Backbone as JSON, one array per atom type, in Angstrom:
{
  "sequence": "MILDIKGLRAGTEEGEILKGLDLSMNAGETHVLMGPNGAGKSTLGNVIMGSPAYKVTEGSLEFEGESLLGVAVNERAKKGIFLSFQNPLEVPGLTLEAFLRSAIREKSGKPVKVFAFRKKMEETAALLDMDMAFAERDLNTGFSGGEKKKAEIFQLLLLEPKLAILDETDSGLDVDAVRTVSKGIRLFKENGGTLLIITHSTRILDDLDIDRTHVLVDGRIVHSGDGTLVEEINAGGYAKYLGA",
  "N": [[-4.85, -7.77, -16.72], [-2.9, -6.89, -13.98], [-1.29, -7.35, -11.84], [0.75, -10.43, -11.35], [1.34, -13.04, -9.89], [3.17, -15.69, -9.51], [4.1, -18.93, -8.02], [6.04, -17.58, -6.34], [8.76, -17.43, -4.51], [10.26, -16.46, -1.46], [12.85, -14.8, 0.59], [14.84, -14.19, 3.67], [18.33, -13.8, 4.55], [17.97, -15.63, 6.98], [15.92, -17.2, 6.38], [13.41, -18.8, 4.49], [10.33, -17.31, 3.53], [7.74, -16.72, 1.93], [6.41, -19.44, 0.29], [6.01, -20.62, -2.33], [4.0, -18.88, -3.82], [0.9, -17.71, -5.17], [-0.47, -15.14, -6.68], [-2.81, -13.21, -8.35], [-4.21, -10.35, -9.81], [-6.69, -7.97, -11.04], [-7.08, -4.73, -12.97], [-8.12, -1.99, -11.04], [-9.24, -3.31, -9.26], [-9.92, -4.6, -5.85], [-8.59, -6.02, -3.57], [-7.95, -7.57, -0.53], [-5.52, -8.75, 1.4], [-5.26, -11.21, 4.29], [-4.55, -12.61, 7.58], [-2.68, -15.2, 10.18], [-0.3, -13.88, 12.77], [3.05, -13.12, 11.6], [2.71, -15.07, 8.87], [3.7, -14.33, 6.81], [2.64, -11.78, 5.13], [3.55, -8.69, 4.99], [5.91, -8.82, 3.82], [5.71, -10.05, 1.77], [4.45, -7.42, 0.71], [6.87, -6.58, 0.63], [8.36, -7.62, -1.24], [7.42, -7.19, -3.77], [7.37, -4.4, -3.61], [10.31, -4.11, -3.88], [12.12, -4.58, -1.8], [15.82, -4.72, -0.86], [16.13, -6.2, 1.16], [14.87, -8.86, 0.5], [15.35, -11.65, -0.5], [14.08, -13.06, -4.44], [13.71, -16.29, -4.58], [12.66, -18.19, -6.58], [9.9, -18.33, -9.11], [7.62, -16.35, -10.6], [7.06, -12.79, -11.16], [5.81, -10.45, -11.95], [4.4, -7.2, -13.47], [2.01, -5.69, -14.97], [2.42, -6.9, -17.28], [5.29, -7.39, -17.5], [8.04, -8.76, -16.13], [9.04, -8.38, -12.61], [11.11, -8.93, -11.42], [14.28, -8.22, -10.5], [14.83, -5.31, -10.91], [14.75, -2.05, -9.69], [14.03, -0.58, -6.59], [13.32, 1.88, -7.13], [12.5, 2.19, -9.6], [10.25, 0.93, -9.66], [8.63, 1.9, -8.27], [8.32, 4.43, -10.0], [7.17, 2.97, -11.92], [4.77, 2.91, -11.09], [4.27, 1.33, -8.75], [3.02, 1.48, -5.26], [4.31, 1.68, -1.59], [2.57, 1.42, 1.22], [3.7, 1.91, 4.64], [4.17, -0.1, 7.71], [5.22, 1.16, 9.95], [6.02, 4.22, 9.13], [9.29, 5.96, 8.17], [11.02, 8.14, 9.81], [12.59, 11.48, 8.45], [14.38, 13.53, 8.81], [14.65, 17.27, 8.15], [13.95, 17.27, 5.23], [10.91, 18.24, 3.84], [7.74, 17.24, 3.83], [6.34, 18.45, 1.6], [8.73, 19.01, 0.11], [9.47, 16.32, -0.15], [7.29, 15.14, -1.93], [7.32, 16.76, -4.45], [10.07, 16.18, -5.3], [9.53, 13.3, -5.81], [7.51, 13.18, -7.42], [8.54, 14.27, -9.87], [11.28, 12.74, -10.22], [9.35, 10.49, -11.17], [7.48, 11.71, -13.23], [10.05, 12.75, -15.1], [10.08, 14.85, -15.41], [10.28, 18.65, -15.23], [8.52, 20.13, -12.42], [5.55, 21.81, -11.97], [5.35, 24.78, -9.99], [3.34, 26.06, -9.22], [0.95, 24.82, -9.92], [1.52, 22.75, -9.0], [1.22, 23.21, -6.16], [-1.6, 24.11, -5.82], [-2.88, 21.74, -6.45], [-1.96, 20.29, -4.34], [-3.36, 21.38, -1.84], [-5.72, 21.42, -3.02], [-6.03, 18.3, -2.12], [-5.39, 18.39, 0.28], [-7.69, 19.47, 1.09], [-9.43, 17.83, 0.78], [-8.75, 15.78, 2.14], [-9.43, 17.22, 4.81], [-7.09, 18.25, 5.85], [-4.76, 20.51, 7.42], [-2.86, 22.65, 5.68], [-0.6, 23.25, 6.26], [1.1, 21.15, 7.32], [2.2, 20.05, 5.52], [4.49, 21.2, 5.26], [5.87, 20.39, 7.25], [8.71, 18.48, 8.76], [9.03, 15.22, 7.17], [7.73, 12.84, 8.52], [8.9, 13.3, 10.9], [8.18, 13.75, 14.54], [5.72, 13.61, 14.18], [2.9, 12.01, 15.01], [1.41, 8.92, 15.42], [-0.91, 8.5, 14.04], [-0.82, 10.25, 12.15], [1.44, 9.97, 10.91], [0.25, 8.36, 9.38], [-1.97, 9.29, 7.85], [-0.33, 10.89, 6.64], [1.14, 9.19, 4.8], [-1.4, 8.65, 3.08], [-2.13, 11.04, 1.91], [0.06, 11.71, -0.08], [0.02, 9.24, -1.37], [-2.58, 10.12, -2.78], [-1.54, 12.22, -4.38], [0.73, 11.11, -6.09], [-0.45, 9.3, -7.42], [-0.4, 6.49, -8.14], [-0.71, 3.45, -9.61], [-0.99, 1.17, -8.95], [-1.92, 0.66, -5.29], [-0.57, -0.8, -2.09], [-1.53, -1.84, 0.62], [-0.13, -1.36, 4.22], [-1.54, -2.89, 6.74], [-2.61, 0.0, 7.29], [-3.93, 1.24, 9.06], [-3.9, 0.32, 11.68], [-3.79, 1.1, 14.72], [-4.78, 3.32, 14.88], [-7.18, 6.21, 15.94], [-10.88, 6.93, 15.91], [-11.32, 8.97, 14.27], [-9.16, 9.64, 12.74], [-8.95, 6.85, 11.23], [-11.38, 7.39, 9.72], [-10.32, 9.52, 8.32], [-8.15, 8.36, 6.89], [-9.83, 6.31, 5.22], [-11.18, 7.62, 3.6], [-9.65, 9.11, 2.11], [-8.92, 6.57, 0.7], [-10.83, 5.34, -0.28], [-11.07, 7.63, -2.27], [-8.85, 7.45, -4.19], [-9.39, 4.82, -5.23], [-11.91, 5.48, -6.6], [-10.9, 7.11, -8.52], [-9.89, 4.93, -9.93], [-7.79, 3.59, -9.17], [-5.56, 0.76, -8.39], [-5.96, -1.53, -5.31], [-4.04, -3.12, -2.99], [-4.88, -4.28, 0.15], [-3.66, -5.01, 3.61], [-4.26, -6.27, 6.13], [-5.24, -6.42, 9.67], [-7.45, -5.81, 10.96], [-10.44, -4.57, 10.64], [-12.04, -1.99, 9.81], [-11.17, -0.25, 8.23], [-12.15, -1.25, 6.26], [-14.96, -0.99, 5.66], [-16.25, 0.91, 3.89], [-15.65, -0.04, 1.8], [-16.17, -1.7, -1.63], [-14.96, -4.88, -1.86], [-12.9, -7.16, -4.32], [-11.67, -9.2, -4.03], [-11.0, -11.63, -1.71], [-8.18, -13.07, 0.52], [-6.5, -15.79, 2.19], [-3.67, -15.98, 3.98], [-1.27, -18.15, 4.99], [1.59, -19.49, 6.52], [3.18, -18.58, 4.6], [2.05, -19.15, 2.06], [-0.91, -18.35, -0.13], [-3.66, -19.88, 1.02], [-6.44, -19.88, 0.92], [-9.24, -18.24, -1.1], [-11.84, -15.82, -1.42], [-14.61, -14.11, -1.8], [-15.84, -10.54, -0.63], [-17.35, -11.28, 1.56], [-15.38, -13.29, 2.62], [-13.99, -12.1, 4.87], [-16.09, -11.29, 6.64], [-16.16, -13.82, 7.68], [-13.92, -14.57, 8.41], [-13.18, -12.74, 11.07], [-15.5, -13.9, 12.63], [-14.67, -16.41, 12.97], [-11.84, -16.64, 12.9], [-8.93, -17.85, 11.86], [-8.37, -20.67, 12.44], [-9.72, -22.82, 10.68], [-7.82, -22.88, 8.94], [-5.33, -23.05, 9.21], [-2.73, -25.18, 8.75], [-3.23, -26.08, 6.3]],
  "CA": [[-4.14, -8.05, -15.27], [-2.15, -5.48, -13.36], [0.11, -7.76, -10.93], [0.51, -11.76, -11.55], [2.44, -13.65, -9.23], [3.18, -17.32, -9.67], [5.04, -19.95, -7.61], [6.99, -16.78, -5.49], [9.31, -18.37, -3.07], [11.6, -15.43, -0.97], [13.19, -14.47, 1.96], [15.92, -13.45, 3.88], [18.92, -14.86, 5.28], [17.22, -15.91, 8.03], [14.94, -18.51, 6.14], [12.26, -18.87, 3.64], [9.49, -16.74, 4.15], [7.13, -16.65, 0.91], [6.48, -20.7, 0.14], [5.34, -20.78, -3.52], [2.38, -18.16, -3.67], [0.32, -17.18, -6.43], [-1.72, -14.18, -6.69], [-2.91, -12.44, -9.6], [-4.97, -8.98, -9.55], [-6.7, -7.26, -12.62], [-6.84, -3.53, -12.66], [-9.12, -1.26, -10.76], [-9.54, -4.51, -8.23], [-9.22, -4.0, -4.56], [-7.91, -7.0, -2.69], [-7.83, -8.03, 0.79], [-4.9, -10.05, 2.44], [-5.49, -11.46, 5.83], [-3.76, -13.8, 7.73], [-2.07, -14.67, 11.54], [1.21, -13.61, 12.24], [4.36, -14.42, 10.92], [2.39, -15.69, 7.76], [4.32, -13.15, 5.37], [1.69, -10.51, 4.52], [4.48, -7.53, 5.22], [7.09, -10.01, 3.04], [4.68, -10.09, 0.48], [4.45, -6.11, 0.08], [8.19, -5.54, 0.8], [8.72, -8.17, -2.25], [6.54, -6.46, -4.65], [8.11, -3.47, -3.74], [11.44, -4.76, -4.44], [13.15, -4.32, -1.1], [16.82, -5.55, -0.83], [16.26, -7.08, 2.59], [14.33, -9.6, 0.72], [15.78, -12.34, -2.02], [13.44, -14.17, -4.31], [14.4, -17.21, -5.16], [11.89, -19.05, -7.54], [8.76, -18.1, -9.57], [7.8, -14.57, -11.15], [6.83, -11.22, -10.46], [5.0, -9.35, -13.11], [3.38, -5.98, -13.46], [1.11, -5.04, -16.39], [2.65, -8.15, -18.0], [6.79, -7.16, -17.49], [8.72, -9.12, -14.53], [9.66, -6.93, -11.94], [12.38, -9.35, -10.79], [15.97, -7.59, -10.51], [14.02, -4.17, -11.13], [15.06, -1.82, -8.42], [12.59, 0.16, -5.97], [12.63, 3.2, -7.6], [12.05, 2.04, -10.85], [9.32, 0.07, -9.53], [7.97, 3.31, -8.35], [7.75, 5.24, -11.53], [6.24, 2.03, -12.72], [2.99, 3.04, -10.49], [3.69, 1.07, -7.43], [2.94, 2.57, -3.74], [3.67, 0.71, -0.42], [3.11, 2.28, 2.68], [4.59, 1.02, 5.9], [3.42, 0.01, 9.14], [6.52, 2.09, 10.79], [7.09, 5.12, 8.18], [10.32, 6.28, 8.67], [11.14, 9.5, 9.73], [13.13, 11.95, 7.53], [14.77, 15.06, 9.61], [15.57, 17.8, 7.07], [13.05, 16.81, 4.35], [9.44, 18.47, 4.05], [6.64, 16.54, 3.16], [6.19, 18.72, 0.32], [9.75, 18.53, -0.72], [9.42, 14.9, -0.71], [6.23, 14.9, -2.59], [7.81, 17.32, -5.26], [10.93, 15.59, -6.12], [8.96, 12.01, -5.93], [6.58, 13.51, -8.78], [9.51, 14.74, -10.61], [11.14, 11.44, -10.56], [8.11, 9.78, -12.06], [7.51, 11.98, -14.41], [11.06, 12.85, -15.78], [9.84, 16.17, -16.14], [10.31, 19.89, -13.89], [7.1, 20.3, -11.37], [5.41, 23.58, -12.06], [5.26, 24.96, -8.84], [1.91, 26.82, -9.05], [-0.02, 23.58, -10.16], [1.51, 21.54, -7.65], [0.86, 23.63, -5.02], [-2.59, 24.14, -5.92], [-3.13, 20.1, -6.5], [-1.99, 20.17, -2.66], [-4.5, 22.36, -1.56], [-7.13, 20.51, -3.0], [-5.92, 17.12, -1.99], [-5.12, 18.23, 1.27], [-9.25, 19.88, 1.73], [-10.31, 16.71, 0.46], [-8.61, 14.86, 3.31], [-9.8, 17.64, 5.96], [-6.1, 18.33, 6.64], [-4.18, 21.79, 7.33], [-1.76, 22.54, 4.41], [0.78, 23.31, 7.32], [1.1, 19.6, 7.56], [3.13, 19.55, 4.28], [5.26, 22.18, 5.41], [6.89, 19.65, 8.34], [9.69, 17.39, 7.96], [8.18, 13.86, 6.67], [7.38, 12.02, 9.72], [9.28, 13.72, 11.86], [7.48, 14.23, 15.14], [4.24, 13.09, 13.66], [2.07, 10.81, 15.96], [0.95, 7.44, 14.31], [-2.13, 8.95, 12.79], [-0.28, 11.97, 11.74], [2.23, 9.64, 9.61], [-0.86, 7.56, 8.45], [-2.56, 10.29, 6.96], [0.7, 11.76, 5.33], [0.86, 8.36, 3.41], [-2.33, 8.9, 2.21], [-1.78, 12.27, 1.42], [1.37, 11.2, -0.65], [-0.72, 8.18, -2.32], [-3.51, 10.76, -3.57], [-0.45, 12.88, -4.75], [1.63, 10.7, -6.61], [-1.42, 8.71, -8.38], [0.27, 5.05, -8.41], [-1.7, 2.58, -10.56], [-1.14, -0.1, -7.49], [-1.23, 0.51, -3.99], [-0.23, -1.76, -1.13], [-1.28, -0.66, 2.23], [0.08, -2.65, 5.11], [-2.06, -1.9, 8.11], [-2.32, 1.56, 7.54], [-5.52, 1.91, 9.64], [-3.15, 0.25, 12.76], [-3.34, 1.78, 16.32], [-5.53, 4.78, 14.61], [-8.11, 6.57, 16.64], [-11.81, 7.02, 15.36], [-11.04, 10.21, 13.3], [-8.05, 9.11, 12.03], [-9.24, 6.0, 10.41], [-12.16, 8.3, 8.85], [-9.58, 10.56, 6.94], [-7.72, 7.24, 6.29], [-10.93, 5.71, 4.44], [-11.81, 9.1, 2.81], [-8.52, 9.32, 0.9], [-8.43, 5.18, 0.28], [-12.32, 5.41, -1.46], [-11.12, 8.68, -3.43], [-7.93, 6.91, -4.87], [-10.28, 3.93, -5.66], [-12.66, 6.28, -7.54], [-9.83, 7.54, -9.5], [-9.47, 3.78, -10.85], [-6.62, 2.87, -8.59], [-5.56, -0.79, -8.01], [-5.5, -1.88, -4.13], [-4.0, -4.6, -2.24], [-4.8, -3.9, 1.5], [-2.84, -6.19, 4.28], [-4.9, -5.84, 7.25], [-5.97, -7.24, 10.85], [-8.54, -5.28, 11.22], [-11.33, -4.46, 9.37], [-12.84, -0.82, 10.08], [-11.47, 0.46, 7.09], [-13.06, -1.88, 4.59], [-16.56, -0.88, 5.68], [-16.86, 1.52, 2.95], [-15.07, -0.47, 0.26], [-16.42, -2.87, -2.32], [-13.82, -5.84, -1.96], [-13.2, -7.73, -5.14], [-10.72, -10.55, -3.56], [-10.08, -11.41, -0.26], [-6.67, -13.82, 0.67], [-5.61, -15.73, 3.35], [-2.07, -16.46, 3.53], [-0.98, -18.85, 6.16], [3.05, -20.06, 6.36], [3.93, -18.32, 3.2], [1.41, -19.33, 0.92], [-2.18, -18.12, 0.14], [-4.36, -21.21, 1.42], [-7.64, -19.73, 0.37], [-9.75, -16.91, -1.38], [-13.06, -15.67, -1.69], [-15.13, -12.59, -2.14], [-15.79, -10.02, 0.54], [-17.45, -11.92, 2.42], [-14.51, -14.09, 3.64], [-13.73, -10.78, 5.83], [-16.59, -11.37, 7.82], [-16.05, -15.08, 8.19], [-12.66, -14.62, 9.3], [-13.9, -11.91, 11.84], [-15.92, -14.45, 13.18], [-14.18, -17.81, 13.48], [-10.25, -16.73, 13.14], [-7.74, -18.5, 11.12], [-8.34, -21.9, 12.59], [-9.88, -23.77, 9.83], [-6.94, -22.73, 7.32], [-3.93, -23.77, 9.98], [-2.38, -26.41, 8.1], [-4.08, -26.52, 5.2]],
  "C": [[-2.89, -7.12, -15.4], [-0.88, -6.17, -12.6], [-0.44, -9.23, -11.4], [1.92, -12.3, -11.13], [2.47, -15.46, -9.1], [4.56, -18.12, -9.0], [6.52, -18.92, -6.95], [7.52, -17.33, -4.23], [10.46, -16.84, -2.97], [11.65, -15.33, 0.31], [14.32, -13.89, 2.45], [17.26, -14.22, 4.12], [18.91, -15.69, 6.11], [16.35, -17.25, 7.57], [14.16, -17.78, 4.93], [11.26, -18.68, 4.42], [8.19, -17.24, 3.38], [7.66, -18.39, 0.32], [5.6, -21.09, -1.07], [4.27, -20.13, -3.43], [2.27, -17.66, -4.85], [-0.87, -16.09, -6.25], [-1.59, -13.51, -7.72], [-4.13, -11.39, -9.15], [-5.3, -8.51, -10.93], [-6.9, -5.32, -11.96], [-7.93, -2.96, -12.35], [-9.54, -2.18, -9.49], [-9.16, -3.64, -6.78], [-9.56, -5.65, -3.91], [-7.86, -7.22, -1.47], [-6.44, -9.15, 1.27], [-4.74, -10.28, 4.05], [-4.8, -12.9, 6.09], [-2.6, -14.01, 9.05], [-0.67, -13.84, 11.34], [2.3, -13.95, 12.22], [4.01, -15.37, 9.33], [3.57, -15.2, 6.37], [3.66, -12.29, 4.55], [3.18, -9.36, 4.34], [5.54, -8.38, 4.03], [6.5, -9.55, 2.11], [5.1, -8.48, -0.49], [5.64, -5.63, -0.13], [8.59, -6.23, -0.95], [8.64, -7.58, -3.56], [7.41, -5.2, -5.18], [9.51, -3.35, -4.11], [12.76, -4.47, -3.44], [14.39, -5.17, -0.63], [16.73, -6.51, 0.39], [15.73, -8.34, 2.03], [14.87, -10.54, -0.86], [14.94, -12.92, -2.48], [14.23, -15.08, -5.34], [13.8, -18.1, -6.11], [10.44, -18.49, -7.44], [9.15, -16.76, -10.34], [6.83, -13.75, -10.44], [6.51, -10.34, -11.47], [4.21, -8.37, -12.86], [3.04, -5.8, -14.35], [2.26, -6.13, -17.65], [4.58, -7.75, -18.17], [7.17, -7.61, -15.93], [9.2, -7.84, -13.83], [10.96, -7.66, -11.28], [13.63, -8.54, -11.19], [15.6, -5.94, -11.01], [14.61, -3.05, -9.81], [13.91, -0.72, -7.75], [12.47, 1.12, -6.57], [12.09, 3.06, -8.64], [10.74, 1.46, -10.92], [8.21, 1.29, -8.99], [7.36, 4.3, -9.51], [7.29, 4.0, -12.29], [4.7, 2.47, -12.5], [2.95, 2.02, -9.92], [4.1, 1.89, -6.15], [3.21, 1.47, -3.07], [3.5, 1.39, 0.33], [3.05, 1.21, 4.1], [3.93, 0.9, 6.79], [4.4, 1.18, 10.33], [6.79, 3.04, 10.14], [8.18, 5.85, 8.49], [10.61, 7.55, 8.32], [12.26, 10.17, 9.01], [13.63, 13.52, 8.27], [15.09, 15.98, 8.29], [14.86, 17.98, 5.91], [11.54, 17.1, 4.75], [8.84, 17.27, 3.34], [6.42, 17.3, 1.74], [7.35, 19.04, -0.75], [9.88, 17.67, -1.07], [9.08, 14.52, -1.86], [6.97, 15.7, -4.06], [8.92, 16.61, -5.89], [10.49, 14.0, -6.2], [8.03, 12.46, -7.75], [7.77, 14.27, -9.72], [10.11, 13.32, -11.3], [10.84, 10.53, -11.4], [7.74, 10.15, -13.48], [8.34, 12.49, -15.22], [10.83, 14.26, -15.98], [9.62, 17.59, -14.83], [8.57, 20.13, -13.63], [6.72, 21.93, -11.3], [4.91, 23.66, -10.55], [3.74, 25.48, -8.47], [0.95, 25.73, -8.81], [0.26, 22.78, -9.08], [1.24, 21.82, -6.7], [-0.79, 24.06, -4.75], [-3.17, 22.36, -5.87], [-3.18, 19.9, -5.0], [-2.74, 20.4, -2.17], [-5.5, 21.53, -1.72], [-7.29, 19.14, -2.28], [-6.33, 17.18, -0.38], [-7.22, 18.55, 2.22], [-10.03, 18.56, 1.32], [-10.18, 15.68, 1.57], [-9.1, 15.51, 4.46], [-8.67, 18.05, 6.71], [-5.56, 19.53, 6.39], [-3.31, 21.42, 6.66], [0.09, 22.64, 5.48], [1.14, 22.14, 7.36], [2.28, 19.09, 6.45], [4.25, 20.41, 4.46], [6.4, 21.35, 6.6], [7.74, 18.82, 8.1], [9.07, 16.08, 8.29], [8.82, 13.02, 7.78], [7.71, 12.41, 10.75], [8.43, 14.3, 13.17], [6.05, 13.86, 14.76], [3.99, 11.57, 15.3], [1.74, 9.76, 14.89], [-0.06, 7.94, 13.24], [-1.8, 9.86, 11.9], [0.79, 10.8, 10.09], [0.91, 8.64, 8.59], [-1.5, 8.6, 7.27], [-1.38, 11.28, 6.01], [0.94, 10.6, 4.25], [0.02, 8.69, 2.56], [-2.37, 10.03, 1.63], [-0.72, 11.73, 0.24], [0.48, 10.06, -1.53], [-1.62, 9.1, -3.39], [-2.59, 11.51, -4.64], [0.19, 12.43, -5.88], [0.83, 9.56, -7.55], [-0.53, 7.11, -8.16], [-1.19, 4.17, -8.97], [-1.87, 1.5, -9.42], [-0.75, 0.59, -6.26], [-1.28, -0.14, -2.94], [-0.26, -0.83, 0.29], [-1.32, -1.64, 3.31], [-0.31, -2.0, 6.65], [-1.7, -0.43, 8.23], [-3.74, 1.96, 8.32], [-4.63, 1.1, 11.3], [-2.9, 1.18, 13.79], [-4.62, 3.37, 15.76], [-6.4, 5.0, 15.23], [-9.54, 6.6, 15.23], [-11.81, 7.98, 14.17], [-10.3, 10.06, 12.42], [-8.02, 7.96, 10.81], [-10.43, 6.52, 9.19], [-11.42, 8.8, 7.82], [-8.95, 9.1, 6.13], [-8.35, 6.64, 4.8], [-10.98, 6.66, 3.68], [-10.62, 8.88, 1.71], [-8.06, 7.53, -0.15], [-9.56, 5.74, -1.09], [-11.66, 6.47, -2.88], [-9.68, 8.22, -4.53], [-9.04, 5.84, -5.74], [-10.92, 4.18, -6.78], [-11.9, 6.61, -8.58], [-9.3, 6.13, -10.41], [-8.05, 3.07, -10.1], [-7.11, 1.4, -8.14], [-5.11, -1.13, -6.35], [-5.08, -3.28, -3.75], [-4.13, -4.59, -0.66], [-4.28, -5.27, 2.59], [-3.17, -5.46, 5.33], [-5.29, -7.01, 8.47], [-6.92, -6.77, 10.83], [-9.14, -4.76, 10.03], [-12.02, -2.98, 9.33], [-12.58, 0.03, 8.87], [-11.36, -0.19, 5.64], [-14.56, -1.57, 4.63], [-16.99, 0.29, 4.62], [-16.57, 1.24, 1.27], [-15.87, -1.39, -0.23], [-14.95, -4.08, -2.87], [-14.39, -6.77, -3.24], [-12.96, -9.61, -4.56], [-10.67, -10.31, -2.4], [-9.12, -12.65, -0.22], [-6.53, -14.7, 1.42], [-4.6, -16.43, 3.45], [-1.91, -17.06, 5.22], [0.46, -19.6, 5.97], [3.39, -19.75, 4.74], [3.27, -18.6, 2.24], [-0.65, -18.81, 1.29], [-2.92, -19.6, -0.14], [-6.18, -21.19, 0.65], [-8.09, -18.57, -0.12], [-11.28, -16.81, -1.47], [-13.33, -14.17, -2.1], [-14.94, -12.06, -1.02], [-16.32, -10.33, 1.53], [-17.05, -13.18, 3.71], [-13.97, -13.5, 4.67], [-14.62, -11.02, 6.91], [-16.52, -12.85, 8.59], [-14.86, -15.43, 8.99], [-12.99, -14.11, 10.59], [-14.67, -12.67, 12.91], [-15.4, -16.07, 13.48], [-12.62, -18.1, 13.21], [-9.71, -17.51, 11.91], [-7.94, -20.07, 11.49], [-8.49, -22.95, 11.6], [-8.7, -23.55, 8.73], [-5.98, -22.97, 7.98], [-3.85, -24.65, 9.61], [-2.47, -27.05, 7.12], [-2.75, -26.5, 3.89]]
}
């Protein structure tokens, strides 16, 4: 088991959002988290990543058998957790390449070999059909929505985390951008990565084998099933799960 969450309660100063949530994932699995707006889906991703905006008040949160409670965001990243954001931040003055080089150095604790790193970047860009000039631009600055999402998938493949939490990664993307993002996700999965995909849309799931699908309502997972649950929700919505 790579992720084990039991009885998790968490929220902000404005109130509790997660209300006794349970979730477990084995290494290499792909889980999908769905639910109505305001259910707490993005909150869960942020709590797993350790965002200081949220406070855990009860329950346990373990990654590879070790508690994450009290562990800083950067240390969670070093352990192999990756979170993509609905709206990635712009960082003027820091190129995507420089950011990745610094992140890999922090993760490994070793100097980055420039030639090998550059070669890997070029190979990854080729796999995603991306121009390498992309990596020379300031991180997310002036990027379109699709470019920001592509940049995150580029980061995902370069950083090689153990667990990737993708929060609405396909939101607002055109057909070509969805194709690029989906290709990157498949490559990550084929290399043994574990995925927790938070989504309303299901386009990004078309070419993935889904192990478990979870329905989150009012801060709790109220129902779980296999990949067929995605189609059931597409057809009938969340009405049957509200008030569960």
